[in-house]
Short mmCIF file of C-alpha atoms in Angstrom, two decimals:
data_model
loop_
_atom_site.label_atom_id
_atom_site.label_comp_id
_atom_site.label_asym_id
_atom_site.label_seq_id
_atom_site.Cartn_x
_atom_site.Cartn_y
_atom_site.Cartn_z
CA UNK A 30 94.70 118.18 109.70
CA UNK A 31 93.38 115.37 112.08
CA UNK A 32 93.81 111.96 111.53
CA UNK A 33 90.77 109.11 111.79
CA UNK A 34 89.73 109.33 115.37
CA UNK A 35 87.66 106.16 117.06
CA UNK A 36 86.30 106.33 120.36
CA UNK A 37 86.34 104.46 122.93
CA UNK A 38 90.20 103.20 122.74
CA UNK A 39 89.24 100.47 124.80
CA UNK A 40 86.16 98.84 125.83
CA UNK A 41 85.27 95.64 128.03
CA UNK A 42 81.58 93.90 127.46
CA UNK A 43 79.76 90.66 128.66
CA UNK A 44 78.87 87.92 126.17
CA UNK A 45 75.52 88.62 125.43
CA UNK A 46 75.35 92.46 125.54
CA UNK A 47 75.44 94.86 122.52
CA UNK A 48 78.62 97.28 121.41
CA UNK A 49 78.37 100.59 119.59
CA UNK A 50 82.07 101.90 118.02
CA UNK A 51 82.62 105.31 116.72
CA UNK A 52 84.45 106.43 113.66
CA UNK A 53 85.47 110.17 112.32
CA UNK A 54 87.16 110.13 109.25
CA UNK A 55 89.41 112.97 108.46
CA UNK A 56 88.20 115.99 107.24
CA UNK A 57 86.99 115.63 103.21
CA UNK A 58 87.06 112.07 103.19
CA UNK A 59 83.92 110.14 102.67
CA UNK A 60 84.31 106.64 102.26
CA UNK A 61 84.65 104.80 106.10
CA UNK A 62 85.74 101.24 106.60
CA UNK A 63 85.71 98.51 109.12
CA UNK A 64 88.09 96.10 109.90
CA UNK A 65 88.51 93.30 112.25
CA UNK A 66 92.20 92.49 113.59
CA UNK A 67 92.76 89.27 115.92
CA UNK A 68 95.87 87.33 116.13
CA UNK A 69 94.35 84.21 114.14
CA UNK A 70 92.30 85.88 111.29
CA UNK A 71 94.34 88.84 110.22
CA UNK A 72 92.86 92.24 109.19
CA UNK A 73 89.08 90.98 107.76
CA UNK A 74 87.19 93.46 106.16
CA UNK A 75 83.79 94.42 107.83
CA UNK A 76 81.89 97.12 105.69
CA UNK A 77 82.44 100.27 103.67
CA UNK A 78 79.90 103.19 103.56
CA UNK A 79 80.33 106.02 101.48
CA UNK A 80 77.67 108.67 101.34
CA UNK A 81 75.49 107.42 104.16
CA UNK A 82 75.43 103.99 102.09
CA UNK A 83 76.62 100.87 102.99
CA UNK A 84 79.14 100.18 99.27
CA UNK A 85 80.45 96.87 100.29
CA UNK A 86 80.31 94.32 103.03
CA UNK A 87 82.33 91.60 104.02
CA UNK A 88 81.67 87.90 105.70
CA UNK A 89 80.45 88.82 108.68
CA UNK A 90 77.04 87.73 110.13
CA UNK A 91 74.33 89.58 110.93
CA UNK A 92 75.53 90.82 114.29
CA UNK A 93 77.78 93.17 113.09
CA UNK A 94 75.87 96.34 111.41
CA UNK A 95 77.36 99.57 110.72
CA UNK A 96 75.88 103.30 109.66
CA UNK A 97 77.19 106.76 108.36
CA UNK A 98 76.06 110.16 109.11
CA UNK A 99 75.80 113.28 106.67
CA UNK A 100 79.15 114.45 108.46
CA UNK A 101 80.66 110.94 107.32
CA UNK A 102 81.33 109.94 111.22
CA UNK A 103 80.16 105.89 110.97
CA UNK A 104 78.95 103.77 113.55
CA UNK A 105 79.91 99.91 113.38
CA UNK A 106 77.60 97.72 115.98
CA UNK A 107 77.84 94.66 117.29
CA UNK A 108 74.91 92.66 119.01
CA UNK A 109 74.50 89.55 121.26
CA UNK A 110 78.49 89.49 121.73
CA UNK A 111 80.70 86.27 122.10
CA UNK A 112 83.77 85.77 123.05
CA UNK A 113 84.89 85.47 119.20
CA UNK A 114 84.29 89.09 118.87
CA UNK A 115 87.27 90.19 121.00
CA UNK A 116 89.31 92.06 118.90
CA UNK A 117 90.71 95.52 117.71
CA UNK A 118 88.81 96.70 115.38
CA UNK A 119 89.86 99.62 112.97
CA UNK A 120 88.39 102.05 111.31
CA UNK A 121 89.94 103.96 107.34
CA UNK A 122 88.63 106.71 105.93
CA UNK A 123 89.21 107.53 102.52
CA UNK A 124 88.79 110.32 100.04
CA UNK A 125 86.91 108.34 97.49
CA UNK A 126 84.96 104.90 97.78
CA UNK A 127 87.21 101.96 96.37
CA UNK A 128 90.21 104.35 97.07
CA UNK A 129 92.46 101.89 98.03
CA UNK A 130 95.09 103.80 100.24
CA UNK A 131 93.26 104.21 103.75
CA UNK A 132 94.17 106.30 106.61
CA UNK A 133 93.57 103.87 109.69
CA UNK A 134 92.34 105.25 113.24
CA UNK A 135 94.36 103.91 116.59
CA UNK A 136 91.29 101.38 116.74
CA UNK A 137 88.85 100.24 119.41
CA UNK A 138 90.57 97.23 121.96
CA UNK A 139 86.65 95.06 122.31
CA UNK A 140 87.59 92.28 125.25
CA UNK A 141 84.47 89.85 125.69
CA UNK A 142 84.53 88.38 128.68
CA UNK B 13 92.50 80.38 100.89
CA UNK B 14 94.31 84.19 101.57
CA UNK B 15 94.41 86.05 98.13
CA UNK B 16 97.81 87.37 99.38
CA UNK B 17 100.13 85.69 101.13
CA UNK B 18 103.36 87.24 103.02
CA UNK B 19 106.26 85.57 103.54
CA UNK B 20 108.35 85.22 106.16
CA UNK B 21 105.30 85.24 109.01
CA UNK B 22 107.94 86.24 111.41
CA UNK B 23 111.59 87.69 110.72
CA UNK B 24 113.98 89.06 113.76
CA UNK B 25 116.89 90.56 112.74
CA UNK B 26 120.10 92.62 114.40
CA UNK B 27 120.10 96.29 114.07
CA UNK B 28 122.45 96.95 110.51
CA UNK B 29 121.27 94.03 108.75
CA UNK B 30 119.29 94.23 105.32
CA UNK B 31 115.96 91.69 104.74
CA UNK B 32 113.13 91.63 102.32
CA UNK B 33 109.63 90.72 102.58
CA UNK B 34 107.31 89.57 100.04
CA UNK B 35 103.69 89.66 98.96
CA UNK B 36 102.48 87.40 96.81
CA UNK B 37 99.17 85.87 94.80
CA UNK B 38 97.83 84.36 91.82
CA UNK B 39 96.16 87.68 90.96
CA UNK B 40 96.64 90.61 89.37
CA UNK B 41 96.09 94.29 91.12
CA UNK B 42 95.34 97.28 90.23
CA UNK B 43 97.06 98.95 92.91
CA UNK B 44 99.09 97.41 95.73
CA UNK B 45 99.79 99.32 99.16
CA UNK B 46 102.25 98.72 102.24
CA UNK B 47 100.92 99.31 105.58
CA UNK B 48 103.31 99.42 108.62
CA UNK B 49 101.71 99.07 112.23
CA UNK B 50 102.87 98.91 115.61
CA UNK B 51 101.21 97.42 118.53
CA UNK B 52 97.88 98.98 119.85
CA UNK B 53 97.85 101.09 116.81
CA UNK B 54 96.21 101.21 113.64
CA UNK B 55 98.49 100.35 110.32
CA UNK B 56 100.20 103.34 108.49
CA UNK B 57 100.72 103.44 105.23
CA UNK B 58 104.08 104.24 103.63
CA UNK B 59 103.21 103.41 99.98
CA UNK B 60 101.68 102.98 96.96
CA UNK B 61 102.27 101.14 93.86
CA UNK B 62 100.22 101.03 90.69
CA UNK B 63 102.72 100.25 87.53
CA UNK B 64 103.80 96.75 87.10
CA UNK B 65 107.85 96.43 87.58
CA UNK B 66 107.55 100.22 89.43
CA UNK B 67 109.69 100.59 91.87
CA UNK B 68 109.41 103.44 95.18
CA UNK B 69 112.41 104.18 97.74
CA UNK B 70 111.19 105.51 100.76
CA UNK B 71 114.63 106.34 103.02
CA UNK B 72 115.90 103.10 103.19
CA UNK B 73 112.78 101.39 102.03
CA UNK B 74 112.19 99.48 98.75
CA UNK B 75 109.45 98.92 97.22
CA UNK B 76 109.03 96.75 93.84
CA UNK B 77 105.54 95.65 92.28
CA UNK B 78 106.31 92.82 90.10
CA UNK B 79 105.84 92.81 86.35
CA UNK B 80 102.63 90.58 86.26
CA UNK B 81 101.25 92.90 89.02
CA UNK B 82 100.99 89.66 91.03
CA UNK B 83 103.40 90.22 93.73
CA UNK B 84 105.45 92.49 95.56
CA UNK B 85 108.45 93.17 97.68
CA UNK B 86 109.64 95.39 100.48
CA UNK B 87 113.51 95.91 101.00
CA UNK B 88 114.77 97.60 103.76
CA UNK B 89 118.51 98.26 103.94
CA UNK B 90 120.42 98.94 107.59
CA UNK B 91 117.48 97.72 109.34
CA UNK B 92 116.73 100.19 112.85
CA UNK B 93 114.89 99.24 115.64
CA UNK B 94 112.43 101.58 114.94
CA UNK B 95 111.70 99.31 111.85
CA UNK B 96 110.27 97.23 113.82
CA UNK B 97 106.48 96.22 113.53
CA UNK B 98 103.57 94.48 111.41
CA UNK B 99 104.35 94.96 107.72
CA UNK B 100 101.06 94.18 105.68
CA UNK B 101 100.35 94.05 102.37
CA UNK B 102 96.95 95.05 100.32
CA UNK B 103 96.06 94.93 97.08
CA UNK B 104 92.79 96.17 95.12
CA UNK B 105 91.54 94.34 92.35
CA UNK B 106 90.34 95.74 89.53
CA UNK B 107 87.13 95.15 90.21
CA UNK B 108 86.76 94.54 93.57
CA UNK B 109 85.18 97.26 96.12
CA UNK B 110 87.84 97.09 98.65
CA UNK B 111 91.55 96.21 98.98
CA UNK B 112 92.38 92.73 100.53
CA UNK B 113 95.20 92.43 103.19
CA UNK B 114 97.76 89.77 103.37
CA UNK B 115 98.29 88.30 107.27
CA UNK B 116 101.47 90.47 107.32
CA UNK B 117 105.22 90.26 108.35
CA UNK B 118 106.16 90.87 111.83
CA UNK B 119 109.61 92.37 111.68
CA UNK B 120 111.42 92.63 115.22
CA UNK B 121 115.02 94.48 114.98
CA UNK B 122 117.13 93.78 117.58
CA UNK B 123 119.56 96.60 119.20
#
């Protein structure tokens, strides 16, 4: 069975420009969530979607938007970067929504430069 | 102000030793999980809890949720350097949509 897959692994972007991060969740599960990870802040919880709707959503301005697909592959975006945004973000799947044991991807390395 | 908070931040150790990490808050949970991760991947998660004063062995890993469902601990005996790595924490509240992490434990275990 394959695990949570994100794509790219690593990515570099100018302040300013926009960011679009893939997500598959494994096969069956469909509840996707976002996480950032820096150094500072910890894991911070982005969004959830579960059935091509957005469940919950986490302190995060309006830069950062996310979608899911009927296949329950997500999409997280971030617009008008800054150098704040650098971070690895991660992606869970999860069989249910509010199914609190996640099954995290490698994650996506974003440097802003 | 973190809902959980992990204790020691940092903890290096020599290969053989025993240690224990903690999670605590001023809440109660539903369900508490442990997450391992090592760098440049995502966190893994090696268990579970759900029943206040439950406790899980994995190997040579404990794992204890306190009474109140408040807090928990993880105690790993013989320590290896594959043991090294984040430890997190994260708990779901009852009512709450998703689980909250604590800022973790890094563990290094020295040859």
């Amino acid at each position: 069975k394959a695990g949570v897959t994100q794509t790219p692994r690593y990515l570099i972007k100018t302040r300013g420009q926009q960011v679009t991060l893939s997500c598959s969740p494994i096969s069956g599960h469909r509840s996707v969530s976002w996480y950032q990870q820096t150094p500072g802040q910890g894991l911070q919880f982005l969004f959830e979607y579960f059935s091509e709707t957005q469940r919950n959503k986490g302190n995060f301005p309006g830069r950062f938007s996310g979608r899911q697909f009927s296949n329950s592959r997500s999409e997280m975006n971030v617009s008008t970067l800054e150098l704040g945004d650098s971070a690895l973000y991660l992606c869970a799947s999860s069989f249910m929504s509010k199914n609190t044991e996640a099954f995290f991807g490698q994650g996506t390395r974003l440097t802003v430069v | 102000t973190q809902l959980l908070e992990q204790s020691p931040q940092f903890l290096s150790i020599q290969e053989g030793e025993n240690l224990t990490v903690y999670c605590n808050s001023s809440s109660v949970f539903s369900s508490l999980q442990w997450y391992r991760q090592e760098p440049g991947e995502g966190p893994v998660l090696l268990v579970t809890v759900v029943t206040g004063g439950e406790v899980k062995k994995l190997k040579r890993l404990t794992f204890q949720f306190g009474d109140a469902r408040k807090d928990s601990s993880l105690h790993i005996t013989a320590a290896q350097p594959g043991d090294t790595g984040l430890y997190l924490c994260a708990g779901a509240q009852t009512n709450a949509g998703k689980s909250t992490f604590g800022d973790g434990t890094t563990l290094t275990v020295k040859p």
